[in-house]
Amino acid sequence: MFIEGLNLEKSYGAGEVKTEVLKGIELKLNKGEIGVILGPSGSGKSTLMNIIGGVDRADGGSVSIDGIEITRLSDDQLTEYRRESVGFIFQFYNLVPNLTVSENIEVCSNISKSPLKIDEVLEAVGLLDKKNRFPRELSGGEQQRVSIARAIVKNPKLLLCDEPTGALDFQTSRSILKLLQQVNKKYGTTILMITHNGAIGAMANRVFKLRSGQIVEETMNQTIVPAE
Ligand code: ADP
Ligand code: ADP
């Protein structure tokens, strides 16, 4: 197993205001697979993803990524894991407004030990001709492509996407999903994606349905539908 999350528990607050956000989650995904987490707002999706990405820590249970139990790493080791091995994509692109497309990607390639070439990732996302533009000069879909390029320039083993199409129209969403599938194929990157959109499950190897901090359904997909 590439991702192996076992009996994960997480609470916020204490005493009377204590909220149990994750109540014994089990999540497994093979290397090179695409996993989708579906669930209503507040069900714990982002918390789960943050723990897998080394942004947050679980209170109980364990997570191993590619054979390394990240729940046992020191803070410094966890930071290194997050920097080297995980690419993050969010609903809002979080690009630096006063840096060009190319410079936005360079910021991330500089912190990696074995980055891909900036022009290679720009070509992979179809934006080589816009490398010297600023984010405000790009459409939403193009800005999301830049954020994908920025995430993959580190050549991460794992790509975590939190509502990557949440701010995009239907057609643009499809093209972003198609791009994520291409990245998955081309680089063998394992992808875990949060979405509200049940239709996206068709492109995943496994779909996890989360409700109030528990996985209430897990589906394995035999026939992956490519995004058009
Ligand atoms: P989802 O991504 O499914 O919308 P989240 O993981 O963001 O759910 O949040 C799950 C629950 O945990 C929510 O009730 C939220 O208010 C709470 N929560 C998330 N992060 C924090 C935090 N840092 N402090 C306190 N409560 C939090
Ligand atoms: P979409 O239909 O995807 O929302 P837009 O209509 O926002 O796209 O943009 C269409 C094209 O115009 C894009 O290729 C984008 O790069 C370019 N563009 C949008 N805004 C600007 C701008 N302020 N300056 C230069 N080019 C822009």
CSV table of C-alpha atoms and ligand atoms in Angstrom, one decimal:
chain,number,residue,atom,x,y,z
A,1,MET,CA,0.0,0.0,0.0
A,2,PHE,CA,1.2,3.5,-0.9
A,3,ILE,CA,-1.1,5.3,1.5
A,4,GLU,CA,-2.1,3.3,4.6
A,5,GLY,CA,-4.1,5.3,7.2
A,6,LEU,CA,-5.3,3.2,10.1
A,7,ASN,CA,-7.7,4.0,12.9
A,8,LEU,CA,-7.2,7.8,12.5
A,9,GLU,CA,-8.6,10.0,15.2
A,10,LYS,CA,-8.6,13.7,15.5
A,11,SER,CA,-10.4,16.2,17.8
A,12,TYR,CA,-10.4,19.9,18.1
A,13,GLY,CA,-10.9,21.8,21.3
A,14,ALA,CA,-11.3,20.2,24.8
A,15,GLY,CA,-13.9,19.6,27.5
A,16,GLU,CA,-17.4,20.7,26.5
A,17,VAL,CA,-16.3,22.2,23.2
A,18,LYS,CA,-14.4,19.2,22.1
A,19,THR,CA,-15.4,18.1,18.6
A,20,GLU,CA,-14.4,14.7,17.3
A,21,VAL,CA,-13.6,15.3,13.6
A,22,LEU,CA,-12.1,11.9,12.6
A,23,LYS,CA,-13.5,8.8,14.4
A,24,GLY,CA,-11.3,5.9,13.4
A,25,ILE,CA,-10.7,6.4,9.7
A,26,GLU,CA,-9.1,3.6,7.5
A,27,LEU,CA,-7.9,4.7,4.1
A,28,LYS,CA,-5.7,2.7,1.7
A,29,LEU,CA,-4.5,3.5,-1.7
A,30,ASN,CA,-2.0,1.8,-4.0
A,31,LYS,CA,0.9,3.5,-5.7
A,32,GLY,CA,-0.1,5.3,-8.9
A,33,GLU,CA,-3.8,5.2,-8.1
A,34,ILE,CA,-6.4,8.0,-7.9
A,35,GLY,CA,-8.5,8.2,-4.8
A,36,VAL,CA,-11.5,10.5,-4.3
A,37,ILE,CA,-12.9,11.6,-0.9
A,38,LEU,CA,-16.6,12.6,-1.1
A,39,GLY,CA,-18.6,14.0,1.7
A,40,PRO,CA,-20.6,16.9,3.0
A,41,SER,CA,-19.1,20.1,4.3
A,42,GLY,CA,-17.7,19.6,7.8
A,43,SER,CA,-17.4,15.8,7.5
A,44,GLY,CA,-13.6,15.9,8.0
A,45,LYS,CA,-12.3,15.7,4.5
A,46,SER,CA,-9.7,18.5,4.8
A,47,THR,CA,-8.6,17.4,8.2
A,48,LEU,CA,-8.0,13.9,6.8
A,49,MET,CA,-6.1,15.2,3.9
A,50,ASN,CA,-4.0,17.6,6.0
A,51,ILE,CA,-2.9,14.6,8.2
A,52,ILE,CA,-1.9,12.6,5.1
A,53,GLY,CA,0.0,15.6,3.8
A,54,GLY,CA,1.9,16.2,7.0
A,55,VAL,CA,0.2,19.6,7.6
A,56,ASP,CA,-1.6,18.4,10.7
A,57,ARG,CA,-1.1,15.6,13.1
A,58,ALA,CA,-3.6,12.9,14.2
A,59,ASP,CA,-4.4,12.3,17.8
A,60,GLY,CA,-4.5,8.6,17.3
A,61,GLY,CA,-3.9,5.9,14.7
A,62,SER,CA,-1.2,5.9,12.1
A,63,VAL,CA,-0.4,6.9,8.5
A,64,SER,CA,2.3,5.4,6.3
A,65,ILE,CA,3.2,6.8,3.0
A,66,ASP,CA,5.3,4.6,0.7
A,67,GLY,CA,6.4,2.6,3.7
A,68,ILE,CA,7.3,5.5,6.0
A,69,GLU,CA,5.1,6.0,9.0
A,70,ILE,CA,4.8,9.7,8.9
A,71,THR,CA,2.8,9.8,12.2
A,72,ARG,CA,6.1,8.9,13.9
A,73,LEU,CA,8.3,11.6,12.3
A,74,SER,CA,9.7,14.5,14.2
A,75,ASP,CA,8.4,18.0,13.2
A,76,ASP,CA,11.5,18.6,11.1
A,77,GLN,CA,11.2,15.2,9.4
A,78,LEU,CA,7.5,15.9,8.7
A,79,THR,CA,8.3,19.2,7.2
A,80,GLU,CA,10.9,17.6,4.9
A,81,TYR,CA,8.3,14.9,3.9
A,82,ARG,CA,5.8,17.6,3.1
A,83,ARG,CA,8.3,19.6,1.0
A,84,GLU,CA,9.8,16.7,-0.9
A,85,SER,CA,7.0,14.2,-1.4
A,86,VAL,CA,3.7,16.1,-1.5
A,87,GLY,CA,2.2,18.5,-4.0
A,88,PHE,CA,-0.9,20.5,-2.9
A,89,ILE,CA,-3.6,21.9,-5.1
A,90,PHE,CA,-6.5,24.0,-3.6
A,91,GLN,CA,-9.8,25.4,-4.8
A,92,PHE,CA,-8.3,28.9,-4.9
A,93,TYR,CA,-5.0,28.9,-6.7
A,94,ASN,CA,-2.9,30.7,-4.1
A,95,LEU,CA,-0.5,32.1,-6.7
A,96,VAL,CA,1.8,35.0,-5.8
A,97,PRO,CA,0.2,37.9,-7.6
A,98,ASN,CA,3.4,39.9,-8.3
A,99,LEU,CA,5.4,36.9,-9.7
A,100,THR,CA,5.1,35.6,-13.2
A,101,VAL,CA,3.8,32.1,-14.0
A,102,SER,CA,7.3,30.9,-14.4
A,103,GLU,CA,8.5,32.6,-11.1
A,104,ASN,CA,5.5,31.1,-9.2
A,105,ILE,CA,6.7,27.6,-10.2
A,106,GLU,CA,10.3,28.4,-9.6
A,107,VAL,CA,9.6,29.2,-5.9
A,108,CYS,CA,8.6,25.6,-5.4
A,109,SER,CA,11.3,24.0,-7.6
A,110,ASN,CA,13.9,25.8,-5.5
A,111,ILE,CA,12.9,24.1,-2.3
A,112,SER,CA,13.0,20.6,-3.9
A,113,LYS,CA,16.1,18.4,-4.1
A,114,SER,CA,15.2,16.9,-7.4
A,115,PRO,CA,12.9,19.2,-9.3
A,116,LEU,CA,11.6,18.8,-12.8
A,117,LYS,CA,12.5,21.5,-15.3
A,118,ILE,CA,10.2,24.5,-15.2
A,119,ASP,CA,9.6,24.4,-19.0
A,120,GLU,CA,8.8,20.7,-18.9
A,121,VAL,CA,6.0,21.2,-16.4
A,122,LEU,CA,4.8,24.3,-18.2
A,123,GLU,CA,4.5,22.3,-21.3
A,124,ALA,CA,2.8,19.4,-19.4
A,125,VAL,CA,0.0,21.9,-18.3
A,126,GLY,CA,-0.1,23.6,-21.7
A,127,LEU,CA,1.1,27.0,-20.6
A,128,LEU,CA,4.6,27.3,-22.1
A,129,ASP,CA,3.5,30.3,-24.1
A,130,LYS,CA,2.2,32.1,-21.0
A,131,LYS,CA,5.3,31.7,-18.8
A,132,ASN,CA,5.9,35.4,-18.5
A,133,ARG,CA,2.4,36.4,-17.7
A,134,PHE,CA,1.1,37.4,-14.3
A,135,PRO,CA,-1.7,35.4,-12.6
A,136,ARG,CA,-4.2,38.3,-13.1
A,137,GLU,CA,-3.8,38.0,-16.8
A,138,LEU,CA,-5.0,34.4,-16.8
A,139,SER,CA,-8.4,32.8,-16.7
A,140,GLY,CA,-9.4,30.7,-13.6
A,141,GLY,CA,-8.7,27.5,-15.5
A,142,GLU,CA,-5.2,28.7,-16.5
A,143,GLN,CA,-4.4,29.8,-13.0
A,144,GLN,CA,-5.3,26.3,-11.8
A,145,ARG,CA,-3.0,24.9,-14.4
A,146,VAL,CA,-0.2,27.0,-13.0
A,147,SER,CA,-0.9,25.7,-9.5
A,148,ILE,CA,-0.8,22.1,-10.9
A,149,ALA,CA,2.6,22.9,-12.5
A,150,ARG,CA,3.8,24.4,-9.2
A,151,ALA,CA,2.7,21.2,-7.4
A,152,ILE,CA,4.3,18.8,-9.8
A,153,VAL,CA,7.6,20.6,-10.3
A,154,LYS,CA,8.9,19.0,-7.1
A,155,ASN,CA,8.2,15.6,-8.8
A,156,PRO,CA,6.1,14.6,-5.7
A,157,LYS,CA,5.1,11.0,-5.0
A,158,LEU,CA,1.7,12.2,-3.8
A,159,LEU,CA,-0.6,14.9,-5.1
A,160,LEU,CA,-3.3,16.1,-2.7
A,161,CYS,CA,-6.1,18.1,-4.3
A,162,ASP,CA,-8.7,19.9,-2.2
A,163,GLU,CA,-11.7,20.8,-4.4
A,164,PRO,CA,-9.5,21.5,-7.4
A,165,THR,CA,-12.4,22.3,-9.6
A,166,GLY,CA,-14.6,24.0,-7.0
A,167,ALA,CA,-14.2,27.5,-8.5
A,168,LEU,CA,-14.4,26.4,-12.2
A,169,ASP,CA,-17.2,26.0,-14.7
A,170,PHE,CA,-18.1,22.6,-16.1
A,171,GLN,CA,-16.0,22.6,-19.2
A,172,THR,CA,-12.9,24.0,-17.4
A,173,SER,CA,-13.4,21.5,-14.6
A,174,ARG,CA,-13.3,18.7,-17.1
A,175,SER,CA,-10.1,19.9,-18.7
A,176,ILE,CA,-8.4,20.2,-15.2
A,177,LEU,CA,-9.5,16.7,-14.3
A,178,LYS,CA,-8.1,15.4,-17.6
A,179,LEU,CA,-4.9,17.2,-16.9
A,180,LEU,CA,-4.7,15.5,-13.4
A,181,GLN,CA,-5.2,12.1,-15.1
A,182,GLN,CA,-2.4,12.9,-17.5
A,183,VAL,CA,-0.1,13.8,-14.7
A,184,ASN,CA,-1.1,10.6,-12.9
A,185,LYS,CA,-0.2,8.6,-16.0
A,186,LYS,CA,2.9,10.4,-17.1
A,187,TYR,CA,4.7,10.7,-13.7
A,188,GLY,CA,3.0,7.8,-11.9
A,189,THR,CA,1.9,10.3,-9.2
A,190,THR,CA,-0.6,8.9,-6.7
A,191,ILE,CA,-3.5,11.4,-6.4
A,192,LEU,CA,-5.9,11.9,-3.5
A,193,MET,CA,-8.7,14.4,-4.3
A,194,ILE,CA,-11.5,15.9,-2.2
A,195,THR,CA,-14.6,16.9,-4.1
A,196,HIS,CA,-18.3,17.6,-3.7
A,197,ASN,CA,-18.9,16.4,-7.2
A,198,GLY,CA,-20.0,12.7,-7.2
A,199,ALA,CA,-19.4,12.4,-10.9
A,200,ILE,CA,-15.6,12.8,-10.4
A,201,GLY,CA,-15.7,9.3,-8.7
A,202,ALA,CA,-15.8,7.8,-12.3
A,203,MET,CA,-12.1,8.7,-12.8
A,204,ALA,CA,-11.0,7.3,-9.5
A,205,ASN,CA,-9.7,3.8,-8.5
A,206,ARG,CA,-11.2,4.1,-5.1
A,207,VAL,CA,-13.9,6.4,-3.7
A,208,PHE,CA,-14.2,7.0,0.0
A,209,LYS,CA,-17.5,8.5,1.3
A,210,LEU,CA,-17.0,10.4,4.5
A,211,ARG,CA,-19.8,11.4,6.9
A,212,SER,CA,-19.3,12.9,10.4
A,213,GLY,CA,-15.7,11.7,10.6
A,214,GLN,CA,-16.3,8.1,9.5
A,215,ILE,CA,-16.0,6.3,6.1
A,216,VAL,CA,-19.5,5.1,5.5
A,217,GLU,CA,-18.8,3.6,2.1
A,218,GLU,CA,-15.7,2.6,0.0
A,219,THR,CA,-16.1,1.8,-3.7
A,220,MET,CA,-13.4,0.2,-5.9
A,221,ASN,CA,-13.7,1.1,-9.5
A,222,GLN,CA,-12.9,-1.5,-12.1
A,223,THR,CA,-13.5,0.7,-15.1
A,224,ILE,CA,-11.9,4.1,-14.9
A,225,VAL,CA,-13.6,6.6,-17.1
A,226,PRO,CA,-11.2,9.1,-18.7
A,227,ALA,CA,-12.1,12.7,-18.4
A,228,GLU,CA,-12.8,14.2,-21.8
B,1,ADP,P1,-14.5,19.3,5.4
B,1,ADP,O1,-13.2,19.4,4.7
B,1,ADP,O2,-15.2,17.9,5.2
B,1,ADP,O3,-15.5,20.4,5.2
B,1,ADP,P2,-13.0,19.8,7.8
B,1,ADP,O4,-12.0,18.8,8.0
B,1,ADP,O5,-12.6,21.1,7.2
B,1,ADP,O6,-14.3,19.3,7.0
B,1,ADP,O7,-13.7,20.1,9.2
B,1,ADP,C1,-14.3,19.1,10.0
B,1,ADP,C2,-14.7,19.7,11.3
B,1,ADP,O8,-13.6,20.1,12.1
B,1,ADP,C3,-15.6,21.0,11.2
B,1,ADP,O9,-16.6,20.9,12.2
B,1,ADP,C4,-14.6,22.1,11.5
B,1,ADP,O10,-15.3,23.2,12.0
B,1,ADP,C5,-13.7,21.5,12.5
B,1,ADP,N1,-12.3,22.0,12.4
B,1,ADP,C6,-11.5,21.9,11.3
B,1,ADP,N2,-10.3,22.5,11.6
B,1,ADP,C7,-10.4,23.0,12.8
B,1,ADP,C8,-9.5,23.8,13.7
B,1,ADP,N3,-8.3,24.1,13.3
B,1,ADP,N4,-10.0,24.1,14.9
B,1,ADP,C9,-11.2,23.8,15.3
B,1,ADP,N5,-12.1,23.1,14.6
B,1,ADP,C10,-11.7,22.7,13.3
B,2,ADP,P1,-12.2,31.7,-19.3
B,2,ADP,O1,-13.2,31.7,-20.4
B,2,ADP,O2,-11.4,30.5,-19.2
B,2,ADP,O3,-12.7,32.3,-18.0
B,2,ADP,P2,-11.1,34.3,-19.9
B,2,ADP,O4,-12.2,34.8,-20.7
B,2,ADP,O5,-10.9,34.9,-18.5
B,2,ADP,O6,-11.1,32.8,-19.9
B,2,ADP,O7,-9.7,34.6,-20.6
B,2,ADP,C1,-9.6,34.2,-22.0
B,2,ADP,C2,-8.1,34.4,-22.4
B,2,ADP,O8,-7.8,35.8,-22.2
B,2,ADP,C3,-7.1,33.6,-21.5
B,2,ADP,O9,-6.3,33.0,-22.4
B,2,ADP,C4,-6.4,34.6,-20.7
B,2,ADP,O10,-5.0,34.3,-20.7
B,2,ADP,C5,-6.6,35.9,-21.4
B,2,ADP,N1,-6.8,37.0,-20.4
B,2,ADP,C6,-7.8,37.1,-19.5
B,2,ADP,N2,-7.6,38.3,-18.8
B,2,ADP,C7,-6.5,38.9,-19.3
B,2,ADP,C8,-5.8,40.1,-18.9
B,2,ADP,N3,-6.2,40.9,-17.9
B,2,ADP,N4,-4.7,40.4,-19.6
B,2,ADP,C9,-4.2,39.6,-20.5
B,2,ADP,N5,-4.8,38.4,-20.9
B,2,ADP,C10,-5.9,38.1,-20.3
